[in-house]
Coordinates of C-alpha atoms in Angstrom, one line a residue:
X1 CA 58.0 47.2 -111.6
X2 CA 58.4 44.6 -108.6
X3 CA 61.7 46.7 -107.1
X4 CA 59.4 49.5 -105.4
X5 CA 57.5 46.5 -103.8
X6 CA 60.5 44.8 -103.0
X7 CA 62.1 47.8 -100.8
X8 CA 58.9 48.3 -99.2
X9 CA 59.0 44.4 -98.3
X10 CA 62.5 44.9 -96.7
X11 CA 61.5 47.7 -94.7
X12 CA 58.3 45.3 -93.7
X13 CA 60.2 42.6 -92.9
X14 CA 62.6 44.2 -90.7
X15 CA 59.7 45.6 -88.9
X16 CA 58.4 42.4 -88.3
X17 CA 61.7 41.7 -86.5
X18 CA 61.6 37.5 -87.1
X19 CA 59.1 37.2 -90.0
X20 CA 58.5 33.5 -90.8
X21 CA 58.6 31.8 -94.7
X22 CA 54.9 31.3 -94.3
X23 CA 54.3 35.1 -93.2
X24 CA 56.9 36.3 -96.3
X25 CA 55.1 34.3 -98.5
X26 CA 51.6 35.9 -97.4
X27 CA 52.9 38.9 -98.1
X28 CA 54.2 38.1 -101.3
X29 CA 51.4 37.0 -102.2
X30 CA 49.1 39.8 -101.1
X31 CA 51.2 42.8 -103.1
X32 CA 51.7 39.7 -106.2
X33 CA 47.9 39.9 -106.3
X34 CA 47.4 43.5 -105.8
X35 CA 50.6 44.2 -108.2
X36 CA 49.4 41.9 -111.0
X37 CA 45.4 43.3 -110.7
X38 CA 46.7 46.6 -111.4
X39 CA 47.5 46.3 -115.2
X40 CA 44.0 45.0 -115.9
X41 CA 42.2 47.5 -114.2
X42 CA 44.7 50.1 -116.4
X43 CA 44.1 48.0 -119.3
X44 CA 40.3 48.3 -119.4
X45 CA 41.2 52.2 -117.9
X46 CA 43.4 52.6 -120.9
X47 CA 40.6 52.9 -123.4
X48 CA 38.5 56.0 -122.2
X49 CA 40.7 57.2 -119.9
X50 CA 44.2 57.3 -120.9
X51 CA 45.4 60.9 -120.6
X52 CA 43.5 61.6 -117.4
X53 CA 44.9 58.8 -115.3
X54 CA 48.4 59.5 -116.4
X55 CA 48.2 63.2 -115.2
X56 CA 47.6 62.7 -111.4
X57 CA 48.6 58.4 -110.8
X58 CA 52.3 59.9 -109.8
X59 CA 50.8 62.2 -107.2
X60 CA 48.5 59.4 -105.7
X61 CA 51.6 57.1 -105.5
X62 CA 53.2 60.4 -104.1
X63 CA 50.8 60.9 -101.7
X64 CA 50.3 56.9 -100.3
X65 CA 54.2 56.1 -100.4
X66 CA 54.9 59.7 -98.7
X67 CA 52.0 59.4 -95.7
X68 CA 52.8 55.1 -95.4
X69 CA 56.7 56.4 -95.2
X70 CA 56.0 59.3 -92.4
X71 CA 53.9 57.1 -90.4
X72 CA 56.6 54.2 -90.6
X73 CA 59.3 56.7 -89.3
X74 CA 56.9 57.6 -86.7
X75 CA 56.6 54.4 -85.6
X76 CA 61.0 54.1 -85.3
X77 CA 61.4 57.1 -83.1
X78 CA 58.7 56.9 -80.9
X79 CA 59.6 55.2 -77.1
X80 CA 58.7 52.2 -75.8
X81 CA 56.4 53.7 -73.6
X82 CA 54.3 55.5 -76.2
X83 CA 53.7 51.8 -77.3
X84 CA 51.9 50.8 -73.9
X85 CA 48.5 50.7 -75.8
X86 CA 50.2 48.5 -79.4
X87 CA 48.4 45.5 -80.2
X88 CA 50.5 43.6 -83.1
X89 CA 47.7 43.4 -85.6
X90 CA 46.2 46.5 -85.3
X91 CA 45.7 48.2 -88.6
X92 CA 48.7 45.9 -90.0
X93 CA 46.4 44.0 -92.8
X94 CA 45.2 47.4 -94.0
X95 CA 49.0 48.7 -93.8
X96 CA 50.1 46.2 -96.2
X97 CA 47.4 46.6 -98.5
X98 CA 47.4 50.6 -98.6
X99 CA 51.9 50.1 -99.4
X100 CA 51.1 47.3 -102.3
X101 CA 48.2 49.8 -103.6
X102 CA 50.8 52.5 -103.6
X103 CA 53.7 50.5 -104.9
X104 CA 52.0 49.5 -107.9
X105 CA 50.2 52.3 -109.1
X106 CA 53.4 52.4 -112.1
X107 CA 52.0 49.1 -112.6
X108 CA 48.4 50.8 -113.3
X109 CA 50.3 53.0 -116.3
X110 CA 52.4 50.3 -117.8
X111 CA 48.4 48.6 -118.1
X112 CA 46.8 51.5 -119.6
X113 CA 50.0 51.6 -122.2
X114 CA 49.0 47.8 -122.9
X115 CA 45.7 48.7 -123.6
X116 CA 47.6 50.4 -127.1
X117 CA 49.5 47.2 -127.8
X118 CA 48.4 44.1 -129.1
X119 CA 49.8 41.5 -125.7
X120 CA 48.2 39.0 -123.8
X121 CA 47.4 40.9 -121.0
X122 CA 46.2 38.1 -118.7
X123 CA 49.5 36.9 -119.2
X124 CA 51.1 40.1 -118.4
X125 CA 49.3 41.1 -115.4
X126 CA 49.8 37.4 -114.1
X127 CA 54.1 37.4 -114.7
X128 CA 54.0 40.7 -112.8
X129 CA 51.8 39.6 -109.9
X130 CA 54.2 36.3 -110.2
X131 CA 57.4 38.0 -110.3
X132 CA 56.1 40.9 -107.8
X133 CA 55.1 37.6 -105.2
X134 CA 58.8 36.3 -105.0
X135 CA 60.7 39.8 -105.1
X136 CA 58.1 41.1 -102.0
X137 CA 58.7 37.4 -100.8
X138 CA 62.5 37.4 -100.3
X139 CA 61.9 41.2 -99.8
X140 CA 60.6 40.3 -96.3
X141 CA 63.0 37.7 -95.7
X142 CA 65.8 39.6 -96.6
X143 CA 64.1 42.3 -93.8
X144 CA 64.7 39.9 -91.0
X145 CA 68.5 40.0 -91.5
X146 CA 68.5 43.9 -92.1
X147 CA 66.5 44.4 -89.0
X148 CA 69.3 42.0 -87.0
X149 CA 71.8 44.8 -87.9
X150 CA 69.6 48.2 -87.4
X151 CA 67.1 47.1 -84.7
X152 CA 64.6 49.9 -84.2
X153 CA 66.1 52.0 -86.6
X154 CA 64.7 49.9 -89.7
X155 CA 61.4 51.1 -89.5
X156 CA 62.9 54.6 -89.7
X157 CA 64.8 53.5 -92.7
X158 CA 61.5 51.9 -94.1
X159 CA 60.0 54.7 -94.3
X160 CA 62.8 56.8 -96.0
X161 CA 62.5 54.4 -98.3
X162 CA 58.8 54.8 -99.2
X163 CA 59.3 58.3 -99.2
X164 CA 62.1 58.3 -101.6
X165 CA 60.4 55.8 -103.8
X166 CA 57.4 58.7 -103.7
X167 CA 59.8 61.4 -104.6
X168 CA 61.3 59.1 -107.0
X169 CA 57.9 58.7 -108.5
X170 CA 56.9 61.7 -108.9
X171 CA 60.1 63.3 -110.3
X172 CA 60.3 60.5 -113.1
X173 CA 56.3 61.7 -113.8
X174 CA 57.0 65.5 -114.0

């Protein structure tokens, strides 16, 4: 479930050009959280609304990965002087929260699925946000030495990727 996250992290950490331990490990930590909530709140989901949530989660993941991806290639192609007004934070802290919400929406499902199962779901959720935290984490590290190689061009490629993990989504749903 992590792998989704952890191209999305690449993509983040090459846009972040020189992205410290301490900022990767933020990060990690934020889409770990958001990644490892998910199954609980599909869990407890999973016992009134099961057949529901599975016919439209695909098409929200669709829809955040596709609109996160866009706005990342956006961001590659346009020129340095459309970015007179940037300020480095702005909107960044929601940005990462919107692509972990929209990575782990599969996450959601496999939690509704548990909710049929007898497993420790504590434990379950907390091994994915755990595992989802180190992935994202060298995810973003690994960013830095892609964005070394493609320079601007990695926020292009980011978003490709967000879209393709949309598309990928949503085919594997339909």
């Amino acid at each position: 479930m992590s792998t989704d996250a952890f191209a999305a992290a690449i993509g983040k950490g090459a846009a972040l050009r020189k992205p410290t331990l301490k900022q990767a490990a933020k990060i990690g930590v934020l889409f770990g959280v958001i990644e490892g909530s998910t199954p609980l709140i599909g869990w407890l989901i999973g016992y009134s609304a099961k057949s529901y949530v599975q016919a439209w989660d695909h098409w929200l993941a669709f829809g955040l990965l596709t609109i996160l991806g866009l706005h990342m290639i956006y961001e590659g192609v346009k020129t340095e002087e459309d970015d007179a007004d940037f300020t480095p934070n702005n909107g960044s802290f929601l940005k990462l929260v919107v692509t972990a919400i929209g990575t782990s929406i599969d996450a959601l499902t496999v939690g509704i699925t548990l909710a049929f199962i007898e497993v420790n779901i504590w434990l379950a959720a907390g091994l994915i946000g755990l595992a989802t935290a180190i992935m994202v984490t060298i995810g973003v590290l690994l960013g830095r030495i892609v964005g070394g190689w493609l320079g601007q061009r990695t926020e292009i490629c980011g978003g490709v990727v967000l879209i393709t993990i949309g598309i990928w989504v949503l085919y594997s749903h339909l």
